[in-house]
CSV table of N, CA, C and O in Angstrom, one decimal:
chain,number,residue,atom,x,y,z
V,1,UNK,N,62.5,103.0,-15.8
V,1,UNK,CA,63.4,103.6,-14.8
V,1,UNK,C,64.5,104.3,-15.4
V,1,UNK,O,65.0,105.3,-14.9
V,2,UNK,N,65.0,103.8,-16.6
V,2,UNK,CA,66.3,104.6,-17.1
V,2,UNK,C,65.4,106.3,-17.8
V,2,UNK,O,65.7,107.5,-17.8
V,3,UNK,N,64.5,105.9,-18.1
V,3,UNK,CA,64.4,107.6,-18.5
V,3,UNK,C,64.3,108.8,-17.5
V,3,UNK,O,64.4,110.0,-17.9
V,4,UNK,N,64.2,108.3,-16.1
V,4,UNK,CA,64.3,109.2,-15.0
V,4,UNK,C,65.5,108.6,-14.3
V,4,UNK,O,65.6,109.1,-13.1
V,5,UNK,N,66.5,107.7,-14.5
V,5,UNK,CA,67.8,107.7,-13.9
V,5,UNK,C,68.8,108.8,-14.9
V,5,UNK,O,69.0,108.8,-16.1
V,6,UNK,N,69.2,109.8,-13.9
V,6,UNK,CA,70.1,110.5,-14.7
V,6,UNK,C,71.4,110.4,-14.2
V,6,UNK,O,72.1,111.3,-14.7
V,7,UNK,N,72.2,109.4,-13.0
V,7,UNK,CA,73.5,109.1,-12.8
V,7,UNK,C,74.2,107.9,-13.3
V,7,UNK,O,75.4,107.5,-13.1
V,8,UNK,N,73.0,107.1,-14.0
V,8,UNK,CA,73.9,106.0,-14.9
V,8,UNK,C,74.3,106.4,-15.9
V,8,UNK,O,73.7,107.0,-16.7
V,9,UNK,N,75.6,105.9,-16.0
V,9,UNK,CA,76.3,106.0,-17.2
V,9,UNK,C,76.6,105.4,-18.6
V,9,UNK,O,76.7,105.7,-19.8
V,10,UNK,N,76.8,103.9,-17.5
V,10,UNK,CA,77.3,102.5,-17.8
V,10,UNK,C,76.3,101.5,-17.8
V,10,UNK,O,76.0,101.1,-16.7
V,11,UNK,N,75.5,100.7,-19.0
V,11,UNK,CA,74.9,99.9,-18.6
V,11,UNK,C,75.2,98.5,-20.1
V,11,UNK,O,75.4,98.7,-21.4
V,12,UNK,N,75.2,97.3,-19.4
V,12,UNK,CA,75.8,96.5,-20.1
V,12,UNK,C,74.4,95.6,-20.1
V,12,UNK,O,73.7,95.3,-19.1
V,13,UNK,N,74.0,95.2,-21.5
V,13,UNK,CA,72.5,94.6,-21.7
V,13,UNK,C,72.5,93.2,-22.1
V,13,UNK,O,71.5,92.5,-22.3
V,14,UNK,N,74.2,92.8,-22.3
V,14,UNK,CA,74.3,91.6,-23.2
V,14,UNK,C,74.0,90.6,-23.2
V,14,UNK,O,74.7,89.8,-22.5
V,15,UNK,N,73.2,90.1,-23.8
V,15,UNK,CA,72.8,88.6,-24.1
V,15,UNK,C,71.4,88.2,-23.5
V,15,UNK,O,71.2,87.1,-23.0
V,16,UNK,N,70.7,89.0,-23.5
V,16,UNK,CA,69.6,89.2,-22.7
V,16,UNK,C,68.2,89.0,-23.8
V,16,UNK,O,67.1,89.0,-23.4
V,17,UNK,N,68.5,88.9,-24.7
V,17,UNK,CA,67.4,88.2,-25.7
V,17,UNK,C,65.9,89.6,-25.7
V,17,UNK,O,64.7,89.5,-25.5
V,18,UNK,N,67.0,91.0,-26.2
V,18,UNK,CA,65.8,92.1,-25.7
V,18,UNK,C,64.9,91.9,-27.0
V,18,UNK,O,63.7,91.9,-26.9
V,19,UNK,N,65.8,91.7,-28.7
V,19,UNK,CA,65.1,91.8,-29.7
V,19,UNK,C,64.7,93.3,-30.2
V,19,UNK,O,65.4,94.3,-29.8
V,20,UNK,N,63.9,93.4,-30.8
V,20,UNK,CA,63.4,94.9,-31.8
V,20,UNK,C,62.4,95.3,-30.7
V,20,UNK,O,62.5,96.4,-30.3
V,21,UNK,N,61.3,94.4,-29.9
V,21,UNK,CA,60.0,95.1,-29.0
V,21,UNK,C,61.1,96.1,-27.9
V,21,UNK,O,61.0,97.3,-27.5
V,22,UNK,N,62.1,94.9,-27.5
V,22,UNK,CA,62.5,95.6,-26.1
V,22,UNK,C,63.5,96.7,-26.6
V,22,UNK,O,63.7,97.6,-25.8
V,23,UNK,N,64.2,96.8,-27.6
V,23,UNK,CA,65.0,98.2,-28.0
V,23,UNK,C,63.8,99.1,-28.7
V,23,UNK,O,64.2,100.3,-28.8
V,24,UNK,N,63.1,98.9,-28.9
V,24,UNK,CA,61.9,100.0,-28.7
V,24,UNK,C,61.8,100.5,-27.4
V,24,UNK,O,62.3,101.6,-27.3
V,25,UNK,N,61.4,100.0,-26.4
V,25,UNK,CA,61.3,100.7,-25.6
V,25,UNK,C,62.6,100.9,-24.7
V,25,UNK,O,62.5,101.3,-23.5
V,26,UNK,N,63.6,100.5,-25.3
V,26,UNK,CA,65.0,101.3,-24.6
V,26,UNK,C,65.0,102.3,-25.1
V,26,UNK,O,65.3,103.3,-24.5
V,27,UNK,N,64.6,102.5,-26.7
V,27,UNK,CA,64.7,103.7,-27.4
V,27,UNK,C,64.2,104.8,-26.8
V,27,UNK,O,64.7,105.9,-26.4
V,28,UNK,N,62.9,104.4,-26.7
V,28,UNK,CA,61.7,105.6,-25.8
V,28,UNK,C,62.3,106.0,-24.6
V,28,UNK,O,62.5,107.2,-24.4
V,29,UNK,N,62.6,105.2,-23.7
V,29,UNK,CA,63.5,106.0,-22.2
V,29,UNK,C,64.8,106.5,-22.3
V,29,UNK,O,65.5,107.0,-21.4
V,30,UNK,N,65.2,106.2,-23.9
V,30,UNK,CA,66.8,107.0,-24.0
V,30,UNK,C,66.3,108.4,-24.6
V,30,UNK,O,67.2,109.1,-25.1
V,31,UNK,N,65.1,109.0,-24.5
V,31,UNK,CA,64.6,109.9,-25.1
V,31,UNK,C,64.6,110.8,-24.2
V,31,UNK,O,64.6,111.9,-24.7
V,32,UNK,N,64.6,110.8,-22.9
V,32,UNK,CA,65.0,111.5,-21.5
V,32,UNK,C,66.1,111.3,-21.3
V,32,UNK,O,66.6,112.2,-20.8
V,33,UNK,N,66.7,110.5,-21.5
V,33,UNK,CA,68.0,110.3,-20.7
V,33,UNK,C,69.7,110.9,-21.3
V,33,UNK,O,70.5,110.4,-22.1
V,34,UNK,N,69.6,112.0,-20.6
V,34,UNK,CA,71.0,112.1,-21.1
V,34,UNK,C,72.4,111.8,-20.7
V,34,UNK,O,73.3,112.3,-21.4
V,35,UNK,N,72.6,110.9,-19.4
V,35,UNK,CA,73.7,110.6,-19.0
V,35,UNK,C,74.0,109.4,-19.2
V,35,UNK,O,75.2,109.1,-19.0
V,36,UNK,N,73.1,108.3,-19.9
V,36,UNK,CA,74.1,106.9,-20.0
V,36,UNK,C,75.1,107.6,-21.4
V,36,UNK,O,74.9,108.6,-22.2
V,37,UNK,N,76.0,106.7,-21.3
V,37,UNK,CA,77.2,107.3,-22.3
V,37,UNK,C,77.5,106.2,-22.8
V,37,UNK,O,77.8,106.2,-24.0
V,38,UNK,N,77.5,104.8,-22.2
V,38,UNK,CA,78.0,103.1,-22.7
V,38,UNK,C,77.0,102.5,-22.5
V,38,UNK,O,76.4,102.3,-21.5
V,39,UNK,N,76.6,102.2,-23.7
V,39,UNK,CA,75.3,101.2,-23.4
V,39,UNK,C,76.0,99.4,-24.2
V,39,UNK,O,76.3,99.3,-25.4
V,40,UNK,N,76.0,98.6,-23.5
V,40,UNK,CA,76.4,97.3,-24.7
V,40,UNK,C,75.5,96.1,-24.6
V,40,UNK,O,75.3,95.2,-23.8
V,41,UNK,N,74.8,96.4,-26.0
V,41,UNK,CA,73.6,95.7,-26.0
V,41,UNK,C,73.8,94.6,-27.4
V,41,UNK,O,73.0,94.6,-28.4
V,42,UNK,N,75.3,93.5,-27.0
V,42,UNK,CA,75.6,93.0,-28.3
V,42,UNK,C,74.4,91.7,-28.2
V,42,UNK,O,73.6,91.7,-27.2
V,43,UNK,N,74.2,90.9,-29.0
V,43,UNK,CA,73.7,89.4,-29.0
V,43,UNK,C,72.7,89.5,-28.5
V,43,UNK,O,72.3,88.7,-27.6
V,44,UNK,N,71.9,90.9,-29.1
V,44,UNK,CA,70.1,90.6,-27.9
V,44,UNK,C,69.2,90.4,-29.4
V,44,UNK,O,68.0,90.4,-29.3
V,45,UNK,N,69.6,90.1,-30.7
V,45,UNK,CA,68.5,90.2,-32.2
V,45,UNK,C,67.8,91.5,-32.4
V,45,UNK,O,66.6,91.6,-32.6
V,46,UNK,N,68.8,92.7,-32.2
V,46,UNK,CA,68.1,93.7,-32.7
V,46,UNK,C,68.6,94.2,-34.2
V,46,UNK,O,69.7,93.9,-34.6
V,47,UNK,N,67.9,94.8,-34.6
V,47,UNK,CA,67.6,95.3,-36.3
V,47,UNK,C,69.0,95.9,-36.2
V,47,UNK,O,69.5,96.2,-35.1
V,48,UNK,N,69.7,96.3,-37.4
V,48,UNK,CA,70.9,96.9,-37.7
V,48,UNK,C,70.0,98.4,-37.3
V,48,UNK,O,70.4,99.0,-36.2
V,49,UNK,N,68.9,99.0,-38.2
V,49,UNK,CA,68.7,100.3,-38.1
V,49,UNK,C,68.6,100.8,-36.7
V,49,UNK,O,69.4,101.7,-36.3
V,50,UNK,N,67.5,100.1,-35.9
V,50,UNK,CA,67.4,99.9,-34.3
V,50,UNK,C,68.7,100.5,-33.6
V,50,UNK,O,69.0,101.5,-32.9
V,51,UNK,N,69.2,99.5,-34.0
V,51,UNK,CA,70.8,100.0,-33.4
V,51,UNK,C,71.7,101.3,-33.7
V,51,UNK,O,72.2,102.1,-33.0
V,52,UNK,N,71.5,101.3,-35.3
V,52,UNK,CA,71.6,102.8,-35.1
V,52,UNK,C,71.3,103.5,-34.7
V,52,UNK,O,72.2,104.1,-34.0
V,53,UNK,N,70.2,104.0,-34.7
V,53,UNK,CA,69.4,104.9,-33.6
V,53,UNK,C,69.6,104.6,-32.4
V,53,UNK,O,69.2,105.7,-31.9
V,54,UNK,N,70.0,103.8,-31.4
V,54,UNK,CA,70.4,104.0,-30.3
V,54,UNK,C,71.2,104.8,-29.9
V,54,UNK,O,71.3,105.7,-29.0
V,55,UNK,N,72.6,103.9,-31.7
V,55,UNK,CA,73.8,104.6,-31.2
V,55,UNK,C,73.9,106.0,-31.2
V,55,UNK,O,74.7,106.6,-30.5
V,56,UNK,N,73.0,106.6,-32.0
V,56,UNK,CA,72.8,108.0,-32.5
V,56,UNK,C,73.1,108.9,-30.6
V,56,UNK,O,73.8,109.6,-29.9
V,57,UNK,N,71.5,108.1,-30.6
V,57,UNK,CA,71.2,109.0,-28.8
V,57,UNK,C,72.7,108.6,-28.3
V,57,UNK,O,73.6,109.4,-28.2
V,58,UNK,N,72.9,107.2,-27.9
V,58,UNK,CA,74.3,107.8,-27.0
V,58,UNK,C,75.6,108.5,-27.4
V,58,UNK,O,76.4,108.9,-26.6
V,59,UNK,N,75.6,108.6,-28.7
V,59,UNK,CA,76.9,109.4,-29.3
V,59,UNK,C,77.0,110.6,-29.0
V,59,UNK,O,77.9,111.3,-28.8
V,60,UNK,N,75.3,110.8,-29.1
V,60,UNK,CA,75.1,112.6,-28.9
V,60,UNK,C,75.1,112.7,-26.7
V,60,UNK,O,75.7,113.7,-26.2
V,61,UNK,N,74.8,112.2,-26.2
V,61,UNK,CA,75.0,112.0,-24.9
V,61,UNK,C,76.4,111.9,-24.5
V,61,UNK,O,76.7,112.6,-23.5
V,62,UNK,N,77.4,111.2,-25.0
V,62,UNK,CA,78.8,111.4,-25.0
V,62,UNK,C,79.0,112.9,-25.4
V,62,UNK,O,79.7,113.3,-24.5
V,63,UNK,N,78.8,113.9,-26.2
V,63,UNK,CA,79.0,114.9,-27.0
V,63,UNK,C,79.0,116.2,-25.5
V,63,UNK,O,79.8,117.1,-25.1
V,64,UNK,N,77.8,115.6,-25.2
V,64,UNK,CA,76.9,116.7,-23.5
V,64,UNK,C,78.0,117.0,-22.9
V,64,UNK,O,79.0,116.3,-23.1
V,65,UNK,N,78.1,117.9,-22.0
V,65,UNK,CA,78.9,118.3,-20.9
V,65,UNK,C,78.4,117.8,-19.9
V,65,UNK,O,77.2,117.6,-19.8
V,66,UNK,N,79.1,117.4,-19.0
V,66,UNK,CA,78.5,116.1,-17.8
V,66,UNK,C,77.9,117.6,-16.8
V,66,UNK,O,78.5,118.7,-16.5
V,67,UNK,N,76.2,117.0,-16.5
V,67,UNK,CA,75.3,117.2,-15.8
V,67,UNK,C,74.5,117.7,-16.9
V,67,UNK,O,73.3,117.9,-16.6
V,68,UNK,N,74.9,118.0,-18.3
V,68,UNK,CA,73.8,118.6,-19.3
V,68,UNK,C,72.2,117.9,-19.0
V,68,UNK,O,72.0,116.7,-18.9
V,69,UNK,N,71.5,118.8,-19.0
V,69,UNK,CA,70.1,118.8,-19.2
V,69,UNK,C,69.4,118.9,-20.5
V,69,UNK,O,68.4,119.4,-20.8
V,70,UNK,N,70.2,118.5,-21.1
V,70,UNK,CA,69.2,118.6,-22.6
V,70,UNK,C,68.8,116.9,-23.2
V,70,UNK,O,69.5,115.9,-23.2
V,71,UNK,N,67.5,117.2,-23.7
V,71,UNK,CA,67.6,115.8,-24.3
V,71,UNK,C,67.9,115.2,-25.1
V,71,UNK,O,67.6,114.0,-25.1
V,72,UNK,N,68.7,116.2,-26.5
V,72,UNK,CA,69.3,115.5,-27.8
V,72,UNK,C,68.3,114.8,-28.6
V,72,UNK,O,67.2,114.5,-28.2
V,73,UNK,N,68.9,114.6,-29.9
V,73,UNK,CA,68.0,114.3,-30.8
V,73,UNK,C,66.9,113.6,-30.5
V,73,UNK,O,67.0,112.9,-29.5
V,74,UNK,N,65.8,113.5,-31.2
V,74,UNK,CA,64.3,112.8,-30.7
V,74,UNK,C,64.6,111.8,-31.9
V,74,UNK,O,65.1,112.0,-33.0
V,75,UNK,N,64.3,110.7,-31.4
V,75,UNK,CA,64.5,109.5,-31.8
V,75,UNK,C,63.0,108.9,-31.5
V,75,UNK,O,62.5,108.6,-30.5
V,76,UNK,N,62.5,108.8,-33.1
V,76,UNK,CA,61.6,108.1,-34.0
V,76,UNK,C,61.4,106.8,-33.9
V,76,UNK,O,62.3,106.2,-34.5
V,77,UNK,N,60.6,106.2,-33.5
V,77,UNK,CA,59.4,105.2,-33.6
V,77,UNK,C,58.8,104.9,-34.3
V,77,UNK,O,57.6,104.9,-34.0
V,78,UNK,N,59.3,104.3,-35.9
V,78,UNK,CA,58.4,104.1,-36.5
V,78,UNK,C,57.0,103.4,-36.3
V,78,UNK,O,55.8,103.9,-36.5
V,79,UNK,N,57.3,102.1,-35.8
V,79,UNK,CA,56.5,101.2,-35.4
V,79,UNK,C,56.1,100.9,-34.3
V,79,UNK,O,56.9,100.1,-33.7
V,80,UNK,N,54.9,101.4,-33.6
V,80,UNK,CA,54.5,100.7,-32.5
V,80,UNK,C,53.4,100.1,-31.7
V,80,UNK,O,52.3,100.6,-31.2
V,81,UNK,N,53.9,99.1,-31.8
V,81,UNK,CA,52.4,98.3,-30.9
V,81,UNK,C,52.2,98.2,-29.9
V,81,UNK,O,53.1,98.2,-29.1
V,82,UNK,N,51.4,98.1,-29.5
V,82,UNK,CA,50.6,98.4,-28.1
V,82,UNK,C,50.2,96.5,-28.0
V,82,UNK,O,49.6,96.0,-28.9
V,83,UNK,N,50.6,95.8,-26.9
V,83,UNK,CA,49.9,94.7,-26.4
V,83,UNK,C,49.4,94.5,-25.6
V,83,UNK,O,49.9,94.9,-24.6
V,84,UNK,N,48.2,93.7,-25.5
V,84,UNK,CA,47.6,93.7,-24.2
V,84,UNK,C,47.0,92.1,-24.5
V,84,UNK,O,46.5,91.4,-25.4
V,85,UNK,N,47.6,92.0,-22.9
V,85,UNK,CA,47.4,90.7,-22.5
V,85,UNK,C,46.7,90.1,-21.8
V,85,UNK,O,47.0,90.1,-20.6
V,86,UNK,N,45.6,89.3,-22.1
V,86,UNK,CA,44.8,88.5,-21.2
V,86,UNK,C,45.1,87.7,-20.5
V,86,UNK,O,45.4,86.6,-21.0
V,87,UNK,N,45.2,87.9,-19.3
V,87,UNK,CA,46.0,87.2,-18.1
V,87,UNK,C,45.7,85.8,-17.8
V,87,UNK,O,46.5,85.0,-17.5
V,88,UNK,N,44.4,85.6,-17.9
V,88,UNK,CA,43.6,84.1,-18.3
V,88,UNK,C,44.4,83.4,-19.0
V,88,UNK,O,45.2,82.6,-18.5
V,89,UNK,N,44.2,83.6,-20.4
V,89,UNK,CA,45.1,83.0,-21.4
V,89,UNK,C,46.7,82.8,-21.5
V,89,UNK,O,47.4,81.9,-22.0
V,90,UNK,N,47.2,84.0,-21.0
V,90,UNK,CA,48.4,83.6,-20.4
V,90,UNK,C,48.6,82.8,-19.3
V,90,UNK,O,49.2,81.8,-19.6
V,91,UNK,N,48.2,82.8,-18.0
V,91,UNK,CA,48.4,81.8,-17.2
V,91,UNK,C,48.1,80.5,-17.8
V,91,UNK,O,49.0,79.6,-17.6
V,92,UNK,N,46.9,79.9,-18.7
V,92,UNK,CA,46.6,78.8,-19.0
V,92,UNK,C,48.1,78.3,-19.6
V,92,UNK,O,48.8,77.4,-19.1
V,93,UNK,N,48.5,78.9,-21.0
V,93,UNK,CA,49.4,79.1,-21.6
V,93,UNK,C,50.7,78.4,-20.8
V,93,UNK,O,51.1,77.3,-21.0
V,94,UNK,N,51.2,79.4,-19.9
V,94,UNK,CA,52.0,78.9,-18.9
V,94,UNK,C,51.9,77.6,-18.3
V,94,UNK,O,53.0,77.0,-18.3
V,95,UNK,N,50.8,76.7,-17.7
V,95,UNK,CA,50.6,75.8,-17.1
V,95,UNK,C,51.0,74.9,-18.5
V,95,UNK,O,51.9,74.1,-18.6
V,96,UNK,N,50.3,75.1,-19.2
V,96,UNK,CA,50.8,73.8,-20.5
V,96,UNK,C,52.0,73.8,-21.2
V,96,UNK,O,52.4,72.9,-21.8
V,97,UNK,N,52.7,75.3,-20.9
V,97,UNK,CA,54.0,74.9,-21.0
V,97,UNK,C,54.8,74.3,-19.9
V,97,UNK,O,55.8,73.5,-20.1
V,98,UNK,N,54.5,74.6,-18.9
V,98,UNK,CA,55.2,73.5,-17.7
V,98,UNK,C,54.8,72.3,-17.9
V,98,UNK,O,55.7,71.5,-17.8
V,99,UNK,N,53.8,71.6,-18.1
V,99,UNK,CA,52.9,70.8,-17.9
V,99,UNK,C,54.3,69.9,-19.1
V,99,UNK,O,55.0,68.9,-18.8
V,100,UNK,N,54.3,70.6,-20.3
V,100,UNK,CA,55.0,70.1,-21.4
V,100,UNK,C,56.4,69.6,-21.4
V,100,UNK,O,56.7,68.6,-22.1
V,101,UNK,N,57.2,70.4,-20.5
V,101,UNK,CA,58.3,70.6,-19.9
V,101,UNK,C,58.6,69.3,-18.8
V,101,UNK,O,59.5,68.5,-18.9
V,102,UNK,N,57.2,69.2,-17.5
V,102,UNK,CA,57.6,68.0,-16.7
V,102,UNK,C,57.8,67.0,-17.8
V,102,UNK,O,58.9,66.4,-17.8
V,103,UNK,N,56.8,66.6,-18.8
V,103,UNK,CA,56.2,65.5,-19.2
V,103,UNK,C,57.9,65.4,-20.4
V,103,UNK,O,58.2,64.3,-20.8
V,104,UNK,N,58.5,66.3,-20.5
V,104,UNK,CA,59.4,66.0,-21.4
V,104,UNK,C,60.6,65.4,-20.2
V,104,UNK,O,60.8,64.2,-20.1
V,105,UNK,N,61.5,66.4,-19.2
V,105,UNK,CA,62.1,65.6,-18.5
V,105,UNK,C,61.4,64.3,-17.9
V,105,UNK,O,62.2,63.5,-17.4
V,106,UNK,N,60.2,64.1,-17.9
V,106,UNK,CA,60.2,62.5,-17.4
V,106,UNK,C,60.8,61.4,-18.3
V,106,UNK,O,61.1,60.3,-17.9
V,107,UNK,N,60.8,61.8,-19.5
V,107,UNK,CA,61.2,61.0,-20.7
V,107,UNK,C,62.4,60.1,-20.9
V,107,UNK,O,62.6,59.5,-21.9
């Protein structure tokens, strides 16, 4: 949704546990987006470099003339994985972690 929102400006991410997968793909939709200008994405475990590169896109989005249409530097992905999830195995997964969970608060 943020790569096709173009009237946010402001978006506060903190403590949200995104890590390196999920600032990957903040990276990818900051790739369209040229109006967020504040992004604060402290205490989520993302990579120092990561972060760079965020900061890069929004520095240059602060730079824009408000309504600019351009999309600023393209920001590189080195690494990316594709996961796919068998839903089976996940739900099983799930039930044995609750399962683990009751069986611990009954304790």
């Amino acid at each position: 949704a943020l790569q096709f929102n173009f009237t946010l400006t402001t978006l506060d991410l903190r403590y949200n546990r995104i890590g390196d997968e999920g600032a990957k793909r903040l990276e990818e939709a900051l790739q369209s987006n040229s109006s967020l200008t504040t992004l604060i994405i402290n205490n989520n475990g993302i990579s120092a470099s990561l972060l760079d590169r965020i900061k890069q896109k929004i520095e240059w989005n602060k730079s824009q003339p408000k309504g600019s249409k351009e999309k600023g530097p393209r920001i590189e992905v080195k690494e990316e994985r594709k996961v796919r999830l068998d839903r089976d195995k996940v739900k099983t997964r799930l039930e044995e972690v609750r399962k683990t969970s009751k069986a611990e608060e009954a304790e």
